[in-house]
Amino acid sequence: MILITHDHEIAAHGNRIVQFHDGLVVRDETSAGERVTGAAPAAEVLQ
Amino acid sequence: MPVIAVRDLAKTYSTGAVEVRAVRGVNLDIEAGEFVAVVGPSGSGKSTFMHILGCLDRPTRGSYELEGRDVSRLTRDQLADIRNTKIGFVFQGFNLLARTSALENVELPLLYRGPSVRGAERRRRALAMLDAVGLADRVDHMPNQLSGGQQQRVAIARALVNDPAILLADEPTGNLDSTTSREVLDLFRQLNA
């Protein structure tokens, strides 16, 4: 299940939140705040 | 194996002399059963990313594997087949056919699959999905006889009737009040469990 939204309150209903900014993933974590350790988001590599 | 595996995914649009790099190199794995929220402001690339995940568009760079199959270079017809069999869509505006009952709306994706799913089986599966979304008593209602939340439930049943590998919901609560939005989000969570 993949929910697309601009609203962070709506996004909080997901078990995992992937945040986009300027064409990149800048955040990828579970709703409990743990970082997801799958494929590294490109933005995190760049930062 | 993740249901979705995206590597170095990029999408660039060219409009005359201007190049828009909508997605600029995304890596992501999504496992079956996850409830993932993709969030970002307008212009962040999330909608372009969703279009690629939904096989509505192709990336200009990188790979996208859906259930282990690279779908990033398929033809339009192949992508249409993937959309019909592997992906369920829920949109902000419900996109139900007017003057068509809830039951017939939910049967539509099965109808598109051709004669492999016969009429009685189509009806049985559509009724089961409408029951799963709490609309067993509204199957013969037309969209204009249903509330916004009920229409979205019909759209969710339609998206799931093919038992897709992934369900993509694009701003599904955008046209709903806050109470109904919570109900729809709870339904997503319940169906995903």
Coordinates of C-alpha atoms in Angstrom, one line a residue:
Chain A
M1 CA 0.0 0.0 0.0
I2 CA 1.5 3.3 -1.1
L3 CA -0.2 6.5 -0.1
I4 CA 0.8 9.8 -1.9
T5 CA 0.0 13.0 0.0
H6 CA 1.3 16.5 0.6
D7 CA -0.1 16.4 4.1
H8 CA 2.1 15.2 6.9
E9 CA -0.8 14.5 9.2
I10 CA -2.2 12.1 6.6
A11 CA 1.2 10.6 6.0
A12 CA 1.5 9.8 9.7
H13 CA -1.1 7.1 9.1
G14 CA 1.5 5.1 7.2
N15 CA 3.8 2.6 8.9
R16 CA 6.7 4.1 6.9
I17 CA 7.2 7.7 5.7
V18 CA 9.2 8.5 2.6
Q19 CA 9.6 12.2 2.2
F20 CA 10.4 13.8 -1.2
H21 CA 12.0 17.2 -1.8
D22 CA 13.4 18.6 -5.0
G23 CA 13.2 15.2 -6.8
L24 CA 15.1 13.3 -4.0
V25 CA 14.2 11.2 -1.0
V26 CA 15.3 13.3 2.0
R27 CA 13.7 11.1 4.7
D28 CA 12.8 7.4 4.9
E29 CA 11.8 6.1 8.3
T30 CA 9.1 4.1 10.1
S31 CA 6.3 5.8 11.9
A32 CA 8.2 5.1 15.1
G33 CA 11.1 7.2 13.8
E34 CA 13.5 4.4 12.9
R35 CA 15.5 4.9 9.7
V36 CA 14.7 2.3 7.1
T37 CA 17.9 0.4 6.2
G38 CA 16.9 -0.8 2.7
A39 CA 18.3 0.9 -0.4
A40 CA 19.9 4.2 0.8
P41 CA 18.0 7.2 -0.4
A42 CA 20.2 9.1 -2.8
A43 CA 19.7 12.4 -0.9
E44 CA 21.0 10.9 2.3
V45 CA 24.1 9.8 0.4
L46 CA 24.6 13.3 -0.9
Q47 CA 24.1 15.0 2.4
Chain B
M1 CA 12.4 -10.2 -2.4
P2 CA 10.8 -6.7 -2.2
V3 CA 7.6 -6.1 -4.1
I4 CA 9.2 -2.8 -5.4
A5 CA 12.9 -2.3 -5.9
V6 CA 13.9 1.1 -7.4
R7 CA 17.5 1.9 -8.2
D8 CA 18.9 5.3 -9.3
L9 CA 15.5 6.2 -10.7
A10 CA 15.4 9.5 -12.5
K11 CA 12.9 11.3 -14.7
T12 CA 13.7 14.4 -16.7
Y13 CA 11.1 16.3 -18.8
S14 CA 12.2 18.4 -21.7
T15 CA 9.9 21.3 -22.6
G16 CA 11.7 23.1 -25.4
A17 CA 14.9 24.5 -24.1
V18 CA 14.0 23.8 -20.5
E19 CA 14.9 20.6 -18.8
V20 CA 13.0 19.7 -15.6
R21 CA 14.6 17.1 -13.4
A22 CA 11.5 15.9 -11.6
V23 CA 13.1 12.8 -10.0
R24 CA 16.9 12.9 -9.6
G25 CA 18.1 9.4 -8.5
V26 CA 15.9 7.6 -6.0
N27 CA 16.7 4.2 -4.4
L28 CA 13.9 2.5 -2.5
D29 CA 12.8 -1.0 -1.6
I30 CA 9.2 -1.7 -0.5
E31 CA 8.3 -5.0 1.0
A32 CA 4.9 -6.7 0.7
G33 CA 2.5 -5.7 3.4
E34 CA 4.2 -2.3 4.1
F35 CA 1.9 0.8 4.4
V36 CA 4.2 3.5 2.9
A37 CA 3.3 7.2 2.9
V38 CA 5.1 9.2 0.2
V39 CA 4.9 12.8 1.3
G40 CA 6.2 16.1 -0.1
P41 CA 5.1 19.5 -1.3
S42 CA 3.9 20.3 -4.8
G43 CA 6.8 20.0 -7.2
S44 CA 8.8 17.7 -5.0
G45 CA 8.7 14.8 -7.5
K46 CA 6.3 12.6 -5.5
S47 CA 3.7 12.5 -8.2
T48 CA 6.2 11.8 -11.0
F49 CA 7.5 9.0 -8.8
M50 CA 4.0 7.7 -8.3
H51 CA 3.4 7.8 -12.1
I52 CA 6.5 5.6 -12.6
L53 CA 5.5 3.2 -9.8
G54 CA 2.0 3.0 -11.4
C55 CA 3.5 2.2 -14.8
L56 CA 1.8 5.4 -16.1
D57 CA 5.2 6.7 -17.1
R58 CA 8.7 5.5 -17.7
P59 CA 11.9 6.7 -16.1
T60 CA 14.7 8.3 -18.1
R61 CA 17.3 6.6 -16.0
G62 CA 17.5 3.7 -13.5
S63 CA 15.5 0.6 -12.9
Y64 CA 12.2 -0.3 -11.4
E65 CA 11.5 -3.9 -10.5
L66 CA 7.9 -4.9 -9.6
E67 CA 7.8 -8.4 -8.1
G68 CA 11.2 -9.0 -9.5
R69 CA 10.5 -8.0 -13.1
D70 CA 12.1 -4.9 -14.5
V71 CA 9.2 -2.9 -15.8
S72 CA 11.1 0.3 -16.5
R73 CA 11.6 -0.4 -20.2
L74 CA 8.4 -2.1 -21.2
T75 CA 6.2 -1.0 -24.2
R76 CA 3.0 1.0 -23.7
D77 CA 0.9 -2.2 -24.2
Q78 CA 3.0 -4.2 -21.7
L79 CA 2.7 -1.4 -19.2
A80 CA -1.1 -1.3 -19.6
D81 CA -1.2 -5.1 -18.9
I82 CA 0.9 -4.6 -15.8
R83 CA -1.4 -1.8 -14.6
N84 CA -4.5 -3.9 -15.1
T85 CA -3.2 -7.0 -13.4
K86 CA -0.6 -5.8 -10.8
I87 CA -1.6 -2.3 -9.7
G88 CA -4.7 -0.9 -8.0
F89 CA -5.3 2.9 -8.2
V90 CA -7.3 5.2 -5.9
F91 CA -7.6 8.8 -6.9
Q92 CA -8.6 12.0 -5.1
G93 CA -11.7 12.4 -7.4
F94 CA -12.9 8.8 -7.0
N95 CA -13.1 8.4 -10.8
L96 CA -16.2 6.2 -10.7
L97 CA -18.4 5.8 -13.8
A98 CA -21.6 7.8 -13.5
R99 CA -24.9 6.0 -14.2
T100 CA -23.1 2.8 -13.3
S101 CA -23.9 0.9 -10.1
A102 CA -21.3 0.4 -7.3
L103 CA -21.3 -3.3 -8.2
E104 CA -20.7 -2.7 -11.9
N105 CA -17.9 -0.1 -11.1
V106 CA -16.1 -2.7 -9.0
E107 CA -16.6 -5.4 -11.7
L108 CA -14.9 -3.2 -14.4
P109 CA -11.2 -4.2 -13.8
L110 CA -12.3 -7.9 -14.1
L111 CA -14.2 -7.2 -17.3
Y112 CA -11.0 -5.7 -18.8
R113 CA -9.2 -9.0 -18.1
G114 CA -11.4 -10.6 -20.8
P115 CA -13.2 -13.9 -20.7
S116 CA -10.8 -15.4 -18.2
V117 CA -13.1 -14.1 -15.4
R118 CA -16.7 -15.1 -16.2
G119 CA -19.7 -13.1 -15.2
A120 CA -20.7 -15.0 -12.1
E121 CA -17.2 -15.0 -10.8
R122 CA -16.9 -11.2 -11.5
R123 CA -20.0 -10.6 -9.6
R124 CA -19.0 -12.8 -6.7
R125 CA -15.6 -11.1 -6.4
A126 CA -17.0 -7.6 -6.7
L127 CA -19.7 -8.3 -4.0
A128 CA -17.0 -9.7 -1.7
M129 CA -14.9 -6.6 -2.1
L130 CA -17.9 -4.3 -1.6
D131 CA -18.6 -6.3 1.6
A132 CA -15.0 -5.9 2.7
V133 CA -15.2 -2.1 2.4
G134 CA -18.5 -2.0 4.3
L135 CA -20.9 -1.4 1.4
A136 CA -22.7 -4.7 1.1
D137 CA -26.0 -2.8 1.4
R138 CA -25.1 -0.2 -1.3
V139 CA -24.2 -2.4 -4.3
D140 CA -27.0 -1.2 -6.5
H141 CA -26.5 2.4 -5.7
M142 CA -25.3 4.9 -8.4
P143 CA -22.3 7.1 -7.5
N144 CA -24.6 10.2 -7.1
Q145 CA -26.6 8.2 -4.5
L146 CA -23.5 7.7 -2.4
S147 CA -21.6 10.1 -0.1
G148 CA -18.0 11.1 -0.9
G149 CA -16.7 8.6 1.6
Q150 CA -18.9 5.8 0.2
Q151 CA -17.7 6.7 -3.3
Q152 CA -14.1 6.4 -2.2
R153 CA -14.9 3.0 -0.6
V154 CA -16.3 1.9 -4.0
A155 CA -13.1 3.1 -5.6
I156 CA -11.0 1.2 -3.1
A157 CA -13.0 -2.0 -3.7
R158 CA -12.5 -1.5 -7.5
A159 CA -8.7 -1.0 -6.9
L160 CA -8.5 -4.2 -4.9
V161 CA -10.8 -6.6 -6.8
N162 CA -8.0 -7.8 -9.0
D163 CA -5.9 -8.6 -6.0
P164 CA -3.0 -6.3 -7.1
A165 CA 0.6 -6.5 -6.0
I166 CA 0.5 -2.9 -5.0
L167 CA -2.2 -0.3 -4.2
L168 CA -1.4 3.3 -5.1
A169 CA -3.6 6.0 -3.5
D170 CA -3.0 9.5 -4.8
E171 CA -4.3 12.1 -2.3
P172 CA -7.3 9.8 -1.5
T173 CA -8.7 12.0 1.2
G174 CA -8.3 15.3 -0.7
N175 CA -12.1 15.6 -1.3
L176 CA -13.2 14.3 2.0
D177 CA -13.9 16.0 5.4
S178 CA -11.6 15.1 8.3
T179 CA -13.9 12.5 9.9
T180 CA -14.4 10.7 6.6
S181 CA -10.7 11.0 5.8
R182 CA -9.9 9.2 9.1
E183 CA -12.4 6.5 8.2
V184 CA -10.9 5.9 4.8
L185 CA -7.3 5.8 6.2
D186 CA -8.5 3.3 8.9
L187 CA -10.0 1.2 6.1
F188 CA -6.6 1.3 4.3
R189 CA -4.9 0.1 7.4
Q190 CA -7.5 -2.6 8.0
L191 CA -7.3 -3.9 4.4
N192 CA -3.5 -3.8 4.5
A193 CA -3.3 -5.8 7.7

